[in-house]
Short mmCIF file of C-alpha atoms in Angstrom, two decimals:
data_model
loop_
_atom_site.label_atom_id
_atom_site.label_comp_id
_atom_site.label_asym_id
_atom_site.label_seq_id
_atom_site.Cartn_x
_atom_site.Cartn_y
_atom_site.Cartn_z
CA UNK A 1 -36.46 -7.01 3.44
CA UNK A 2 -33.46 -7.62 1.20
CA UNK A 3 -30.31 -6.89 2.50
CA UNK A 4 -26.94 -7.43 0.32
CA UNK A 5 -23.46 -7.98 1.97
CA UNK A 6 -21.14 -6.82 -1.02
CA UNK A 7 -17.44 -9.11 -0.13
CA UNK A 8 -14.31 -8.01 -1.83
CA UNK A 9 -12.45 -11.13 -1.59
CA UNK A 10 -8.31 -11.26 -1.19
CA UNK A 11 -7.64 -7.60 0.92
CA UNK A 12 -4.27 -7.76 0.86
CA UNK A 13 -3.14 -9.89 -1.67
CA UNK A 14 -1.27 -7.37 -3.39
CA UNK A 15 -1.30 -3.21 -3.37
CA UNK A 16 -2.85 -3.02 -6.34
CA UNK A 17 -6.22 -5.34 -5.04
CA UNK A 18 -6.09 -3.46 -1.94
CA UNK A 19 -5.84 -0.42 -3.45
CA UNK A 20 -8.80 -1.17 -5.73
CA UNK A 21 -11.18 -3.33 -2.88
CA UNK A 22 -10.79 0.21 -0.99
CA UNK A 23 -12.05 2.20 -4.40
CA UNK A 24 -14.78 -0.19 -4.82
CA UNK A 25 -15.74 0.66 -1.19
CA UNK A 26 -15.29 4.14 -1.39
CA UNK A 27 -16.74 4.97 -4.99
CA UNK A 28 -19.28 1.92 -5.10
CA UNK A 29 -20.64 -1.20 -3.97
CA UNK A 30 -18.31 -3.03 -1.70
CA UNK A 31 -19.25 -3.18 2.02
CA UNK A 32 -17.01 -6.01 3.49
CA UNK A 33 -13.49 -7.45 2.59
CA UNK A 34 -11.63 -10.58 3.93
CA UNK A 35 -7.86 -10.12 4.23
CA UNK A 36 -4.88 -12.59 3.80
CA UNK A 37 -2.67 -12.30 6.86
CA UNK A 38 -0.40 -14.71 6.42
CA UNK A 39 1.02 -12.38 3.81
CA UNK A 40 3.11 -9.34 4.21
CA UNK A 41 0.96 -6.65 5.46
CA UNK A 42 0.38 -3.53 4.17
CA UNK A 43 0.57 -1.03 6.84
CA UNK A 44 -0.81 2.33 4.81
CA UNK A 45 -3.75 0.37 3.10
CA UNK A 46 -4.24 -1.81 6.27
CA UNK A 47 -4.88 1.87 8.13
CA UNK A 48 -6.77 3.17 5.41
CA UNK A 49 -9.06 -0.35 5.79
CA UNK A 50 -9.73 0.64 9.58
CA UNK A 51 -10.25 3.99 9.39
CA UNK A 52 -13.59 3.40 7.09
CA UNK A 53 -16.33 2.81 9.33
CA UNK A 54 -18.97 1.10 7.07
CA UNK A 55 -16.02 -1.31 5.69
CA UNK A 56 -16.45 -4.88 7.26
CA UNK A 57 -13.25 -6.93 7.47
CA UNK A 58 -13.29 -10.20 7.76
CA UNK A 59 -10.61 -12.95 7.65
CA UNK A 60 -9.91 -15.17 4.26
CA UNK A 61 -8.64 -18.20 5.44
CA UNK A 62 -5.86 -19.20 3.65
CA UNK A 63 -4.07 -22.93 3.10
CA UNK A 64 -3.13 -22.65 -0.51
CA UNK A 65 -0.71 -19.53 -0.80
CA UNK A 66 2.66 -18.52 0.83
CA UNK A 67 3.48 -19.19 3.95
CA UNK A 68 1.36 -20.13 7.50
CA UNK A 69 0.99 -17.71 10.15
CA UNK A 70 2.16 -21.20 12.57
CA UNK A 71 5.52 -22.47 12.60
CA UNK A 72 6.05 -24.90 9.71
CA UNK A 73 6.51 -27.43 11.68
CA UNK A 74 3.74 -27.65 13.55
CA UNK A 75 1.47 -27.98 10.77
CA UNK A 76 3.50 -30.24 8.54
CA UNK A 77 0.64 -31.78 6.50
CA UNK A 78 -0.11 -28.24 5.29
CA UNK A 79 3.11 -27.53 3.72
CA UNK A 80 5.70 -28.65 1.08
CA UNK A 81 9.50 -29.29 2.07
CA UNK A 82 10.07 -25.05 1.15
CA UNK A 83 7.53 -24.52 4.10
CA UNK A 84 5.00 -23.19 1.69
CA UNK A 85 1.54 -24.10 1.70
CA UNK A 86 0.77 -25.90 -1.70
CA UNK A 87 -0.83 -23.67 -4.61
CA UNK A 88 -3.40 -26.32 -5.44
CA UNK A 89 -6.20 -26.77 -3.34
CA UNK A 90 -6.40 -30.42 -4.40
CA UNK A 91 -3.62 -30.85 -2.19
CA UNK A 92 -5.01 -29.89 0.34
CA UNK A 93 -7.36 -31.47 0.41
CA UNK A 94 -5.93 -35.07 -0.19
CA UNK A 95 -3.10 -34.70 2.97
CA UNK A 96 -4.08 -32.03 5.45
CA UNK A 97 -4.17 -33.17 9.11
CA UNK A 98 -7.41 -31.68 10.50
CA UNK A 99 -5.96 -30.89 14.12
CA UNK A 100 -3.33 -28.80 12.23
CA UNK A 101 -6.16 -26.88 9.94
CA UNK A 102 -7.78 -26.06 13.06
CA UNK A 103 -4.90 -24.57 14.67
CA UNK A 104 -3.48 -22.69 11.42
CA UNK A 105 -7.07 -20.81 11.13
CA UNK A 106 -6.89 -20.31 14.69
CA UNK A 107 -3.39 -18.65 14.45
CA UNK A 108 -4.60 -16.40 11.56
CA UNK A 109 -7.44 -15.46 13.66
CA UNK A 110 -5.64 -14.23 16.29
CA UNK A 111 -3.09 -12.86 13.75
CA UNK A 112 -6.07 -11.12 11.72
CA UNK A 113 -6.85 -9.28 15.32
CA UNK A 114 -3.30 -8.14 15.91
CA UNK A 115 -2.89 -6.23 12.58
CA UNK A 116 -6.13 -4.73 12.70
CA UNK A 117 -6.77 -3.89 16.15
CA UNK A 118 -10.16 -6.10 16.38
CA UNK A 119 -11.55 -9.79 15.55
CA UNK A 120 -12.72 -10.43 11.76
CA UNK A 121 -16.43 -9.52 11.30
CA UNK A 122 -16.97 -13.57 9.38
CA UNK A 123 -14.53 -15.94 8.06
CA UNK A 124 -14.73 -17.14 4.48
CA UNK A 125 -11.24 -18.98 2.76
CA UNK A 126 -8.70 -18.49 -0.12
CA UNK A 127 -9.70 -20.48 -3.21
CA UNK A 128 -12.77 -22.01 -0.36
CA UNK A 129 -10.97 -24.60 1.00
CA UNK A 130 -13.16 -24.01 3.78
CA UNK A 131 -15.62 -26.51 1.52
CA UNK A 132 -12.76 -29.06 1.38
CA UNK A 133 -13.93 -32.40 3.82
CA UNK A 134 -10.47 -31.99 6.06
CA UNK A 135 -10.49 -28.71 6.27
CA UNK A 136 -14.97 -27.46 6.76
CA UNK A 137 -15.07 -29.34 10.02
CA UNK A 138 -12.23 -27.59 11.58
CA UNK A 139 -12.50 -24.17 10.00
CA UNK A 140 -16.02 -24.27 11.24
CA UNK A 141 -15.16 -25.40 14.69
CA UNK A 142 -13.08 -22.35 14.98
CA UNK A 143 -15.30 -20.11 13.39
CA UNK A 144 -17.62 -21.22 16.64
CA UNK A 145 -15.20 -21.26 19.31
CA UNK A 146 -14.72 -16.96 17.62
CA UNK A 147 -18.18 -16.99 17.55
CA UNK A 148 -17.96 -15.49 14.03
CA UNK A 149 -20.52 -16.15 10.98
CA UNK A 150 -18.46 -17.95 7.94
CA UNK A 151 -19.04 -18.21 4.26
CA UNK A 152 -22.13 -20.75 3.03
CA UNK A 153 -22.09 -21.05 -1.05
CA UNK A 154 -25.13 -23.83 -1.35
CA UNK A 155 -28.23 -24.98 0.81
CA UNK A 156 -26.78 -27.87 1.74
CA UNK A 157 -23.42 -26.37 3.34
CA UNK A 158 -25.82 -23.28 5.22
CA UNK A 159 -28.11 -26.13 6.41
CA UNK A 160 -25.08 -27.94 8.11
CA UNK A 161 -23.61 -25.04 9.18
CA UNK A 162 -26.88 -23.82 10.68
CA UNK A 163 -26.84 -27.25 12.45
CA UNK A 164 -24.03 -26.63 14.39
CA UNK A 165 -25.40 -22.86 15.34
CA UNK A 166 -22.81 -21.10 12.89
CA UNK A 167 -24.33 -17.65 11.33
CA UNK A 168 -24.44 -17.58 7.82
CA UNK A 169 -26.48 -15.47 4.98
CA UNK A 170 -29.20 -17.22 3.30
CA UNK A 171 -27.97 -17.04 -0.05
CA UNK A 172 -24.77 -16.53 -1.85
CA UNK A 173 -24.04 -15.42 -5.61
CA UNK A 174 -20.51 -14.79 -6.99
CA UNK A 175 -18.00 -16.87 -9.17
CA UNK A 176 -14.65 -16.66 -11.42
CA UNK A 177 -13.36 -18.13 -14.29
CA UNK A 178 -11.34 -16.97 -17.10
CA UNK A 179 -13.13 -14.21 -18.00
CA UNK A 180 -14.52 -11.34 -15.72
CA UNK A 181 -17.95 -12.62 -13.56
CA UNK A 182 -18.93 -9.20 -12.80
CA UNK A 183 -20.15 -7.80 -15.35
CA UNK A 184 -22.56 -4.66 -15.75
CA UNK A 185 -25.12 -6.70 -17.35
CA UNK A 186 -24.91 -9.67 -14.91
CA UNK A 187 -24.64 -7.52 -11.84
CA UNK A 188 -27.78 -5.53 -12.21
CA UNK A 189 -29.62 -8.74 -13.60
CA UNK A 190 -28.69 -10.40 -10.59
CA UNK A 191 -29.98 -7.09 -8.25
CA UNK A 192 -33.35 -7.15 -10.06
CA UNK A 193 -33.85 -10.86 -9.16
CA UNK A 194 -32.24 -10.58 -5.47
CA UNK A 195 -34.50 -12.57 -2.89
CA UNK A 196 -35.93 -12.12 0.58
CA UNK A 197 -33.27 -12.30 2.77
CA UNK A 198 -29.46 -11.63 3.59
CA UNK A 199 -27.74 -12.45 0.25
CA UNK A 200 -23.90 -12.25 -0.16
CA UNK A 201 -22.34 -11.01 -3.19
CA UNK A 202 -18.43 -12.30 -3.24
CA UNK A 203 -16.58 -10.09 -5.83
CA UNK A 204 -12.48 -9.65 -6.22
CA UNK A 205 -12.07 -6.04 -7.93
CA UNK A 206 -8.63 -4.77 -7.70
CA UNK A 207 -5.97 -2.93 -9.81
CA UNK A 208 -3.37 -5.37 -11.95
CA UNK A 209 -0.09 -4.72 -10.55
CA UNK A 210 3.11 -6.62 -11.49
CA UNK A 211 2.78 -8.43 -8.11
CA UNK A 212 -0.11 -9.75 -10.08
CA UNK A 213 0.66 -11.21 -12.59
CA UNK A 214 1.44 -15.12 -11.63
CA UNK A 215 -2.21 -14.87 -11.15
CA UNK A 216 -5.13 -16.41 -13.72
CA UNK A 217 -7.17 -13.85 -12.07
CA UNK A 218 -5.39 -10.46 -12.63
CA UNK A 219 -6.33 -8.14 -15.00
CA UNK A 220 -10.66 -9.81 -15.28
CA UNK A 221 -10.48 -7.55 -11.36
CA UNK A 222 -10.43 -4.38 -13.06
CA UNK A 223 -13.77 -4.98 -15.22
CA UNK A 224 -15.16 -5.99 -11.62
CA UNK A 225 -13.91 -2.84 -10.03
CA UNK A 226 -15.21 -0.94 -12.87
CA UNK A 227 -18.59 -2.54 -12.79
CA UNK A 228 -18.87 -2.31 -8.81
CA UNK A 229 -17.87 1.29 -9.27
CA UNK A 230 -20.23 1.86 -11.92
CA UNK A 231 -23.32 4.88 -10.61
CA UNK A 232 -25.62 2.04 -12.26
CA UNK A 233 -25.22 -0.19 -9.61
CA UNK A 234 -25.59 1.81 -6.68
CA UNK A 235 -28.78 3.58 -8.10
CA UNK A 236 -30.33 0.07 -8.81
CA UNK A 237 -29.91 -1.17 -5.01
CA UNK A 238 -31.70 2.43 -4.10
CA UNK A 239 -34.11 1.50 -6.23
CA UNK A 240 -35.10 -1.96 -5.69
CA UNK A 241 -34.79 -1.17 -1.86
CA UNK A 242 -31.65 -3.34 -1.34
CA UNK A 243 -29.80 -2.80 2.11
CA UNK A 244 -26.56 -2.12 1.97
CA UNK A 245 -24.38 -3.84 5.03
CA UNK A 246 -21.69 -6.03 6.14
CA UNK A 247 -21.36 -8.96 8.63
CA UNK A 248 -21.13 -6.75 11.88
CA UNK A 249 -24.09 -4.73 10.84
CA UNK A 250 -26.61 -7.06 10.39
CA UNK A 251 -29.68 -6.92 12.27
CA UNK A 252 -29.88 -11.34 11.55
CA UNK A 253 -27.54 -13.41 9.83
#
């Protein structure tokens, strides 16, 4: 069997990506999201989010945009002298305390379940930090004490993940760059060549909005939501006999 876990990334990074990861959900592809809750939130779209029963939500950890869902000062080596966590990843990487990553995901956790009612279906991260070496161990270790499957993007990581008795899917297949990954012509290549197994697809469709626009990644999510929107796609996974499903429905992960 081949089942497909389609993962908006970013839920609630601005309206306009929310707006879209809904559409792509709706009209197309997209079975699962991960939201940013450190951010504001977004109480209509949040709602909407909820109310669609075959939508997965999980949580996007995030250590490299705005502010943390902790006080400031009790995770210092996360932050810059504004209280902000640091755009660059890099950063993070080089100076963050792993007792204070740990509690920061743990935090957004148990922020992720008060705006949404429930626990995240997985955990995954913003710009995967989750891969960083001070930041996996604890990210992982709270992803186990939640007892919720996380994000594995090469054998190697699944294999040590699957070590420590985390879920994860036994493949992965997504990028970004500069120009748009998702394609028409890569997306249904990629389908026809799909293997055994629980595969996840990460994707980050959305609609530009002004809100936007600091990011290199803007306007490249509207070719994704059009290609994840596209009847194409959908007939192709009917056709090859690809299952459809997010984190909470999976029979394994």
């Amino acid at each position: 069997m081949r089942y497909l876990v389609v993962n908006a990334d970013d839920f609630g990074l601005t309206p306009g990506v929310s707006r879209g990861v809904l559409e792509a959900h709706r009209h197309g592809l997209v079975t699962s999201t991960t939201a940013l809750v450190n951010l504001p939130p977004l109480p209509e779209l949040d709602a909407e989010a909820v109310g669609f029963p075959g939508l997965g939500i999980g949580l996007h950890v995030n250590l490299t945009f705005g502010t943390p869902v902790s006080p400031a000062a009790k995770v210092p080596s996360l932050v810059d002298p504004e209280g902000r966590f640091p755009r660059d990843p890099l950063v993070v990487g080089a100076r963050a305390d792993a007792d204070e990553v740990r509690r920061e995901a743990e935090a957004q956790i148990e922020a992720f379940a008060r705006r949404f009612g429930r626990l995240p279906t997985h955990l995954d991260s913003h710009h995967h930090v989750h891969r960083l070496a001070p930041a996996a161990e604890p990210i992982m270790h709270a992803a186990l004490a939640a007892r919720l499957p996380l994000r594995s993007q090469d054998p190697g990581f699944r294999d040590g993940l699957r070590r420590h008795g985390l879920r994860t899917p036994d493949h992965f297949i997504g990028g970004d760059g500069v120009d748009p990954y998702w394609t028409i012509a890569r997306l249904l290549d990629s389908l026809t060549v799909l293997p055994v197994g629980v595969t996840e697809l990460m994707c980050h469709p959305g609609h530009f909005d002004d809100a936007l626009a600091y990011s290199r990644y803007g306007r490249q999510r509207e070719v994704e939501l059009a290609t994840l929107v596209d009847p194409e796609a959908l007939a192709t996974t009917k056709r090859l006999d690809i299952h459809l499903c997010h984190f909470g429905t999976l029979p394994v992960v």
